[in-house]
Amino acid sequence: MSDLTTLTIAEIRDGLAAGRFSALELTQAYLAAMEAARELNAYVVETPDKALGMAAESDARIARGEARSLEGVPLGIKDLFCTEGVHAQAASRILDGFKPVYESTVTGNLWADGAVMLGKLNMDEFAMGSSNETSCYGPVVNPWRSAGSNAPMVPGGSSGGSATAVAARLCAGATGTDTGGSIRQPAAFTGTVGIKPTYGRCSRWGIIAFASSLDQAGPLSRTVRDAAIMLKSMASVDPKDTTSVDQPVPDYEASVGQSVKGLRIGVPREYRIDGMPPEIEALWERGKAWLADAGAEMVDISLPHTKYALPAYYIVAPAEASSNLARYDGVRYGLRVPGDDIVSMYENTRAAGFGKEVKRRVMIGTYVLSAGYYDAYYLRAQKVRALIKRDFETVFADGVDAILTPATPSAAFGVAEKAVASPIEMYLNDIFTVTVNMAGLPGIAVPAGLDDKGLPLALQLIGRPFDEEMLFRTGQVIEDAAGYFVPERWW
Amino acid sequence: MSVDKDIVKRVARLARIAVSDEEAEALKGELNTILGFVEQLNEVDVTGVEPMTSVVAVEMKKRTDVVTERDQAAKIVANAPVREEHFFVVPKVVE
């Protein structure tokens, strides 16, 4: 029954309702697929007993006619989410052995809707990375390879395990988080759909914090419709997160398939960057043509502060990270390395527990927040951020409904290929996605084609605050035109 | 602005991360690259711009000041690397 893993979430819902297979059979098919795919290193922990128990419960529910919206749907969960009694380490040694005593709001919402947990997914350490190579569990391998090559490719990051698991059929959908592009960039590298909702749409409660003013959870899935189904469950208004915004969650699936006739799609000229590969240009042109063919109007727009988003991000995110990660002190959870006194215990613990990229960012953050520098760095960056947001507000006020851009400046690159590069080169991966986090807007990456080496490429759509529906609506047009992209199995 | 090795060591001390001399040397280069990259923000005229504090205008939520979860001590210390009963154990800080 291994072909059950090819079904989308929408097809699972229909198949279970019609009794064509059971939730248990479906979960067993996924557990077998996971076992056969361990070389991809997507899962850091598999939870087969929990999965089988939850699936049995789903079958009982279905038999009683009490199926919920995600009944029996097997999902993978990024290691950043607290899951009660189950490993949660943010792919960091510093959280060695940590088993949360509570459940994150987002995962709690998924289980309350009947979803089944298959395990925890690999990621960049503390979500800091764009290639999933900073994980303490080692890199995740992309199921996609360049034509004619066996060289392992990165799946992007930080939600690299999530992206690989969805693309390689190791879960029906996965949770991710996105601080600067960590859902959309790996989705783009693996031919999957990923949406970062508006800041405040999904509760951050129980998600291990990286940069609190930027972090948002969202789904990675195989289709636009599946992303809509998952986001409906993940999003909620949560009194436990003061930044959770008090707005009802719409039925996102209802917007899938709605006409885009007459919509105005902004095409920002600042996203045509120097040295952009011709393939990315061509992809963008195709995207415009698809939306225009469906009746939308393309509008040339300007977002003048675009180029400052990435440098502002590399002040705001490390500053907030240095503050958030101060809690890892070897006292309350995780690793402890002894020292001569309490300060050396802290220093030794953090030196051994954090990886290189995390240390680098904590150091940058500590520096820019240190005495005398706050105004010059953090405050200035937050002002620039206000200008980036204002750019978007201006075009939306002019009647633009959504903005179309490439999702990434390139396709996936090889594992270790950028190891000798400067940190900045890796950071440039997020050049098209990071503006969206800085402005707090929703953004979706939708697979749109393959490059000349056969690797997936994606387009990004950006919407108004809390207008995720517009992204599902326009994203579906891209998906209808581009089709689906499935890697050939070699593992 | 650029940092030298002494500043790197001082920042490492503030961040409570032990770094060796070799690591400090490597970090110096990396931090200067990043600080050089973010320097372009100085080109932006931010006169009169209020720093961004939230995505949509929202009022700070306040909850009622009451105890909602009690008797959690065992759970709170459950993940501590060293504990005694309901206490976190740390090296001696006061003589």
XYZ file of C-alpha atoms in Angstrom:
586
model
C 0.000 0.000 0.000
C 3.003 2.323 -0.332
C 1.198 4.339 -3.013
C -0.908 5.805 -0.200
C 1.993 8.187 0.373
C 1.333 9.836 -2.992
C -2.054 11.166 -1.861
C -2.540 14.841 -1.074
C -4.220 15.859 2.179
C -7.416 16.620 0.257
C -7.304 13.122 -1.291
C -6.616 11.539 2.109
C -9.680 13.276 3.496
C -11.843 11.917 0.676
C -10.284 8.427 0.760
C -10.754 8.028 4.507
C -14.332 9.298 4.329
C -15.119 6.824 1.545
C -13.445 3.981 3.447
C -10.970 3.219 0.661
C -8.210 2.764 3.256
C -7.823 3.214 6.991
C -5.846 5.836 8.885
C -3.754 2.994 10.288
C -2.844 1.718 6.807
C -1.945 5.237 5.764
C 0.279 5.810 8.797
C 1.948 2.424 8.317
C 2.724 3.330 4.708
C 4.417 6.529 5.878
C 6.364 4.792 8.649
C 7.698 2.330 6.037
C 8.619 5.198 3.693
C 10.445 6.974 6.540
C 12.413 3.858 7.387
C 13.485 3.484 3.766
C 14.564 7.126 3.510
C 16.801 7.564 6.546
C 19.754 8.576 4.385
C 17.902 11.812 3.613
C 18.218 12.650 7.341
C 14.853 14.422 7.334
C 13.603 13.079 10.668
C 15.621 13.490 13.848
C 13.127 11.421 15.826
C 10.465 9.059 14.552
C 7.463 8.496 16.804
C 5.884 5.309 15.381
C 4.074 4.262 18.571
C 2.491 7.658 18.975
C 1.603 7.741 15.267
C -0.054 4.315 15.323
C -1.990 5.196 18.476
C -3.236 8.458 16.970
C -4.144 6.704 13.700
C -6.140 4.041 15.569
C -7.990 6.828 17.371
C -8.705 8.444 13.996
C -10.142 5.199 12.623
C -12.394 4.933 15.666
C -13.548 8.531 15.148
C -14.249 7.933 11.464
C -16.221 4.779 12.321
C -18.348 6.815 14.740
C -18.906 9.487 12.086
C -16.942 12.026 14.109
C -14.073 12.779 11.746
C -12.374 16.150 12.247
C -10.816 18.379 9.573
C -7.390 16.671 9.543
C -8.525 13.265 10.754
C -5.829 10.646 10.187
C -3.521 12.951 8.205
C 0.125 12.014 8.976
C 2.302 15.065 9.554
C 5.934 15.786 10.346
C 6.751 18.475 12.911
C 9.770 20.747 12.798
C 12.066 20.192 15.789
C 11.427 23.820 16.838
C 7.920 23.008 18.119
C 7.417 21.865 21.694
C 5.640 18.532 21.666
C 4.668 17.170 25.054
C 6.914 14.328 26.136
C 8.585 14.149 22.711
C 12.094 15.347 21.827
C 12.335 19.065 20.939
C 15.858 20.409 20.520
C 15.767 23.018 17.741
C 18.501 20.793 16.249
C 20.882 22.113 18.893
C 23.170 20.304 21.318
C 22.370 22.902 23.954
C 18.879 21.409 24.357
C 20.333 17.939 24.765
C 17.674 15.560 26.047
C 14.949 18.212 26.297
C 11.431 16.801 26.381
C 8.854 19.580 26.763
C 6.210 19.180 29.424
C 3.683 21.035 27.289
C 2.454 21.257 23.699
C 2.828 24.249 21.388
C -0.438 25.909 20.424
C 0.092 25.200 16.705
C 0.745 21.478 17.130
C -2.014 21.282 19.738
C -4.402 22.727 17.130
C -3.316 20.089 14.589
C -3.836 17.195 17.020
C -7.204 18.622 18.088
C -8.206 18.452 14.423
C -7.218 14.781 14.196
C -3.749 14.919 12.608
C -1.234 12.139 13.304
C 2.359 12.892 14.378
C 5.027 10.880 12.545
C 8.045 12.475 14.216
C 10.259 15.530 14.531
C 11.991 17.038 11.539
C 15.552 18.212 11.071
C 16.290 21.922 10.665
C 19.077 24.469 10.899
C 20.116 24.965 14.525
C 17.646 27.388 16.144
C 16.335 28.045 12.606
C 19.535 29.944 11.761
C 20.532 28.921 8.269
C 19.430 28.620 4.663
C 20.731 25.152 3.810
C 19.977 22.927 6.799
C 23.713 22.454 7.274
C 23.913 24.056 10.734
C 21.910 21.262 12.394
C 23.609 19.313 15.175
C 22.209 16.216 13.449
C 24.023 16.916 10.195
C 22.664 18.140 6.872
C 19.371 17.074 5.335
C 19.624 15.807 1.767
C 17.295 17.162 -0.900
C 15.399 14.385 -2.730
C 16.119 16.342 -5.912
C 19.465 15.938 -7.687
C 20.970 17.688 -10.677
C 20.425 15.728 -13.875
C 23.204 13.193 -14.354
C 24.749 13.749 -10.915
C 24.699 11.869 -7.628
C 26.005 14.801 -5.619
C 23.821 15.566 -2.586
C 21.979 18.886 -2.776
C 20.748 20.962 0.172
C 16.976 21.269 0.685
C 17.324 24.871 1.823
C 16.621 25.975 5.348
C 15.873 26.391 8.003
C 12.822 24.128 7.527
C 14.932 21.747 5.408
C 13.731 18.541 7.071
C 10.135 19.651 6.574
C 10.708 20.397 2.886
C 12.551 17.145 2.179
C 9.954 15.096 4.068
C 7.070 16.616 2.102
C 8.859 16.342 -1.263
C 10.046 12.763 -0.665
C 6.601 11.604 0.513
C 7.726 11.039 4.113
C 4.702 12.920 5.469
C 1.525 14.341 3.935
C 2.420 17.812 5.158
C 4.771 19.406 7.652
C 4.989 22.357 9.979
C 7.709 24.917 9.419
C 8.664 28.307 10.766
C 9.831 31.319 8.814
C 11.893 34.179 10.248
C 13.573 35.391 7.047
C 12.484 32.818 4.458
C 12.781 29.529 6.341
C 9.530 28.090 4.950
C 9.507 29.624 1.469
C 13.147 29.077 0.489
C 13.214 25.327 1.317
C 9.793 24.937 -0.315
C 11.286 26.530 -3.450
C 14.325 24.211 -3.355
C 12.191 21.066 -3.116
C 9.214 21.734 -5.386
C 6.780 22.057 -2.482
C 4.337 24.765 -1.413
C 5.170 26.831 1.669
C 3.307 29.755 3.203
C 4.435 32.166 5.876
C 1.262 33.746 7.193
C 0.934 37.284 8.504
C 2.844 37.887 11.741
C 0.337 37.212 14.516
C -1.773 34.693 12.567
C -0.266 31.572 14.175
C 0.500 31.535 17.871
C 4.194 31.454 18.749
C 3.456 29.827 22.101
C 5.571 26.698 22.495
C 7.722 27.413 19.447
C 11.367 27.754 20.479
C 12.075 31.437 19.887
C 14.662 32.771 17.424
C 13.682 36.387 16.592
C 10.374 37.099 18.243
C 9.262 40.028 16.076
C 9.793 37.975 12.892
C 9.078 34.297 13.709
C 5.901 32.794 12.239
C 4.768 29.200 11.831
C 3.264 27.912 8.614
C 2.745 24.719 6.622
C 4.778 23.037 3.879
C 2.688 20.874 1.602
C 2.447 19.359 -1.855
C -0.366 21.554 -3.144
C -1.793 25.013 -2.581
C -5.053 23.462 -1.399
C -3.239 21.340 1.194
C -1.463 24.427 2.517
C -4.866 26.107 2.888
C -6.268 23.099 4.751
C -3.288 22.970 7.120
C -3.146 26.697 7.795
C -6.826 26.719 8.750
C -5.959 24.338 11.564
C -2.609 25.860 12.590
C -3.869 29.452 12.808
C -5.790 30.591 15.865
C -6.272 33.418 18.295
C -4.258 32.511 21.372
C -4.371 34.336 24.694
C -0.995 32.723 25.530
C 0.738 34.797 22.810
C 0.223 38.532 23.223
C 1.188 39.079 19.564
C -1.494 36.664 18.362
C -3.930 38.933 16.523
C -7.587 38.889 17.443
C -9.083 38.075 14.024
C -11.199 35.066 13.128
C -9.526 32.388 10.984
C -11.243 32.223 7.591
C -11.945 29.049 5.626
C -8.839 29.324 3.447
C -9.776 26.373 1.268
C -12.806 28.260 -0.006
C -10.509 30.732 -1.763
C -8.678 27.985 -3.690
C -9.959 28.024 -7.261
C -11.566 31.469 -7.044
C -11.118 33.592 -10.151
C -8.305 36.119 -10.308
C -9.994 38.070 -13.073
C -9.489 41.794 -12.607
C -6.977 41.452 -9.781
C -3.981 43.766 -9.881
C -0.665 41.989 -9.405
C 2.317 44.162 -8.552
C 5.687 43.384 -10.107
C 8.390 45.180 -8.106
C 11.239 46.476 -10.251
C 13.712 46.377 -7.327
C 13.538 42.577 -7.313
C 15.293 42.486 -10.679
C 18.705 42.239 -9.056
C 22.128 42.394 -10.685
C 23.402 39.047 -11.770
C 19.998 37.385 -11.574
C 20.222 34.107 -13.515
C 18.301 34.222 -16.834
C 16.310 31.173 -15.701
C 14.908 33.100 -12.765
C 14.021 36.001 -15.073
C 12.298 33.612 -17.448
C 10.409 31.956 -14.592
C 9.180 35.333 -13.401
C 8.044 36.215 -16.930
C 6.138 32.935 -17.170
C 4.449 33.639 -13.836
C 3.290 37.030 -15.062
C 1.953 35.469 -18.257
C 0.053 32.766 -16.345
C -1.644 35.271 -14.086
C -2.371 37.593 -17.008
C -3.869 34.677 -18.972
C -6.142 34.026 -16.007
C -7.387 37.606 -16.219
C -5.203 39.465 -13.736
C -3.558 42.757 -14.566
C 0.231 43.143 -14.124
C 1.274 46.442 -12.583
C 4.832 47.761 -12.470
C 5.507 48.832 -8.870
C 8.385 50.200 -6.840
C 9.450 49.110 -3.357
C 12.402 51.481 -2.952
C 13.770 50.195 0.361
C 14.038 46.564 -0.762
C 17.841 46.495 -0.748
C 17.961 47.489 2.910
C 15.796 44.607 4.113
C 18.597 42.058 4.364
C 21.078 44.290 6.226
C 18.304 45.456 8.585
C 17.357 41.826 9.136
C 20.943 40.991 10.107
C 20.665 43.481 12.939
C 17.122 42.815 14.134
C 17.243 39.006 14.008
C 20.607 38.514 15.769
C 19.712 41.157 18.384
C 16.500 39.358 19.249
C 18.248 35.984 19.068
C 20.954 37.030 21.509
C 18.228 37.997 23.942
C 16.090 34.881 23.379
C 19.029 32.495 23.577
C 20.229 33.969 26.868
C 17.946 31.432 28.556
C 20.253 28.533 27.634
C 22.463 28.659 30.681
C 22.812 25.032 31.713
C 20.448 25.478 34.651
C 16.862 24.827 33.631
C 17.118 22.437 30.702
C 19.460 20.793 28.270
C 23.214 20.616 28.354
C 25.396 21.597 31.296
C 29.188 21.715 31.126
C 30.791 22.321 34.542
C 33.147 25.222 35.239
C 35.150 26.697 38.113
C 32.327 29.031 39.060
C 28.838 29.814 37.820
C 29.995 32.179 35.064
C 32.456 29.680 33.641
C 29.706 27.040 33.827
C 27.523 29.320 31.665
C 30.397 30.047 29.283
C 31.477 26.442 28.923
C 27.896 25.243 28.471
C 27.161 27.764 25.732
C 30.530 27.225 24.032
C 29.892 23.480 23.816
C 26.156 23.681 23.161
C 25.877 26.258 20.374
C 27.146 25.658 16.863
C 29.214 28.123 14.848
C 26.404 29.982 13.101
C 24.427 30.380 16.324
C 27.491 31.723 18.153
C 28.184 34.144 15.329
C 24.644 35.522 15.462
C 24.496 35.697 19.255
C 27.790 37.609 19.165
C 26.529 40.054 16.516
C 23.340 40.525 18.483
C 25.197 41.087 21.732
C 27.471 43.605 20.029
C 24.698 45.664 18.409
C 22.758 45.765 21.682
C 25.777 46.560 23.844
C 26.125 49.898 25.597
C 26.304 52.831 23.222
C 25.353 50.929 20.068
C 21.607 50.413 20.478
C 20.592 53.600 18.631
C 23.153 53.194 15.856
C 22.132 49.634 15.069
C 18.894 48.212 16.461
C 16.878 51.415 16.582
C 18.027 52.455 13.096
C 17.213 48.992 11.736
C 13.703 49.156 13.221
C 13.224 52.551 11.535
C 14.385 51.141 8.210
C 11.950 48.337 8.814
C 9.139 50.868 9.155
C 10.160 52.267 5.757
C 10.126 48.804 4.176
C 6.646 48.276 5.549
C 5.572 51.698 4.284
C 6.726 50.751 0.755
C 4.293 47.840 0.792
C 1.476 49.880 2.345
C 1.823 52.439 -0.416
C 1.425 49.918 -3.244
C -1.446 48.141 -1.511
C -3.174 51.495 -0.991
C -2.772 52.083 -4.740
C -4.958 49.049 -5.382
C -2.424 46.250 -5.789
C -3.955 42.961 -4.579
C -0.812 40.817 -4.448
C 2.843 41.031 -5.455
C 4.649 38.510 -7.658
C 8.399 37.856 -7.266
C 10.814 34.949 -7.636
C 11.079 32.988 -4.368
C 14.870 32.550 -4.442
C 17.769 33.907 -6.508
C 18.838 30.373 -7.528
C 17.914 26.693 -7.385
C 19.282 24.361 -4.684
C 23.068 24.176 -4.328
C 25.306 21.303 -3.279
C 25.885 20.185 0.297
C 29.096 21.882 1.557
C 29.287 23.962 -1.640
C 29.042 27.228 0.298
C 31.088 26.089 3.290
C 34.026 28.328 2.417
C 31.885 31.269 1.346
C 31.475 34.325 3.565
C 28.377 34.240 5.784
C 26.895 36.997 3.633
C 26.772 34.769 0.560
C 24.557 32.308 2.425
C 22.417 35.158 3.752
C 21.721 36.336 0.173
C 19.517 33.260 -0.331
C 16.804 35.118 1.549
C 16.977 38.305 -0.480
C 13.439 37.940 -1.933
C 11.798 36.490 1.161
C 13.199 38.562 4.016
C 11.347 41.776 3.082
C 8.097 39.953 3.812
C 9.160 39.086 7.365
C 10.425 42.593 7.972
C 7.005 43.987 6.984
C 5.123 41.166 8.742
C 3.193 40.287 5.586
C 2.031 36.880 4.340
C 4.022 35.243 1.542
C 3.656 31.951 -0.316
C 6.165 30.020 -2.435
C 4.606 27.944 -5.212
C 6.606 25.559 -7.444
C 6.716 26.982 -10.962
C 9.245 25.025 -12.990
C 12.601 23.280 -13.195
C 15.957 24.785 -14.120
C 18.192 23.395 -16.877
C 19.645 20.866 -14.412
C 16.187 19.637 -13.489
C 16.037 21.343 -10.076
C 12.848 23.018 -8.826
C 12.276 26.771 -8.919
C 9.440 28.722 -7.344
C 7.560 31.984 -7.490
C 6.515 33.987 -4.456
C 3.278 35.875 -3.942
C 3.053 38.516 -1.219
C -0.254 39.733 0.196
C -1.807 42.351 2.410
C -1.796 41.716 6.165
C -4.225 38.883 6.962
C -5.094 38.357 3.307
C -3.724 34.822 3.048
C -6.843 34.031 1.018
C -5.492 36.165 -1.830
C -2.308 34.073 -1.807
C -4.182 30.784 -2.044
C -6.306 32.204 -4.834
C -3.394 33.512 -6.923
C -1.095 30.635 -5.923
C -3.564 28.131 -7.340
C -3.299 29.838 -10.745
C 0.480 29.267 -10.709
C 0.009 25.659 -9.659
C -2.636 25.024 -12.343
C -0.325 26.413 -15.014
C 2.978 24.950 -13.799
C 1.791 21.533 -12.649
C 3.323 19.384 -9.907
C 6.952 18.459 -9.419
C 7.898 15.107 -7.928
C 11.508 13.959 -7.477
C 12.489 10.630 -8.970
C 13.131 8.200 -6.163
C 16.800 7.163 -5.742
C 17.021 6.638 -1.975
C 32.664 50.411 12.791
C 34.912 47.410 13.075
C 35.888 45.162 15.944
C 39.309 43.978 17.077
C 40.162 40.829 18.959
C 39.785 42.486 22.363
C 36.275 43.646 21.524
C 35.418 40.128 20.307
C 36.584 38.725 23.639
C 34.602 41.342 25.542
C 31.446 40.610 23.520
C 31.959 36.872 24.047
C 32.167 37.521 27.764
C 28.912 39.538 27.630
C 27.281 36.737 25.611
C 28.597 34.154 28.098
C 30.304 32.093 25.437
C 33.826 30.845 26.099
C 36.038 31.520 23.058
C 39.669 30.602 22.545
C 42.178 33.026 21.016
C 41.939 31.192 17.689
C 38.146 31.354 17.695
C 38.257 35.047 18.585
C 40.520 35.653 15.594
C 38.132 33.854 13.215
C 35.083 35.541 14.726
C 36.740 38.935 14.314
C 36.824 38.488 10.541
C 33.271 37.158 10.347
C 31.816 39.859 12.569
C 33.576 42.589 10.605
C 32.190 41.180 7.357
C 28.666 41.290 8.765
C 29.127 44.726 10.337
C 30.479 45.973 7.011
C 27.438 44.571 5.240
C 24.940 46.273 7.558
C 26.764 49.597 7.283
C 24.772 50.439 4.132
C 21.825 51.239 6.427
C 23.582 54.527 7.158
C 22.608 55.660 3.641
C 18.933 55.653 4.591
C 17.365 58.882 5.771
C 15.395 57.897 8.849
C 14.688 61.414 10.071
C 11.264 61.546 11.666
C 10.606 57.825 11.137
C 9.128 55.993 14.088
C 10.712 52.565 14.678
C 8.417 49.701 13.738
C 6.823 48.040 16.738
C 4.025 45.953 15.250
C 2.652 44.800 11.917
C -0.905 45.905 12.431
C -1.976 48.453 14.978
C -2.871 46.428 18.035
C -3.400 47.213 21.638
C -1.221 45.319 24.070
C -3.252 42.437 25.421
C -3.475 42.185 29.154
C -4.693 39.195 31.055
C -6.369 39.122 34.405
C -3.835 38.999 37.201
C -4.815 35.647 38.657
C -3.097 32.307 39.109
C -4.291 29.981 36.365
C -1.879 27.082 36.692
C -0.673 25.911 40.062
C 1.372 23.021 41.457
C 3.670 22.847 38.441
C 6.976 22.666 40.335
C 7.725 19.073 39.351
C 7.112 19.867 35.692
C 9.183 23.043 35.828
C 12.281 21.262 37.101
C 11.684 18.080 35.075
C 14.256 18.973 32.404
C 16.926 20.452 34.676
C 20.356 18.877 34.216
C 20.905 18.992 37.999
C 18.050 19.312 40.492
C 17.185 18.496 44.052
C 13.516 18.081 44.807
C 11.939 21.247 43.412
C 15.157 23.237 43.141
C 17.543 23.960 40.295
C 21.065 23.275 41.505
C 23.847 25.690 40.486
C 27.481 26.124 41.521
C 27.915 28.157 44.679
C 27.417 31.892 43.985
C 27.482 33.321 47.521
C 30.143 32.440 50.057
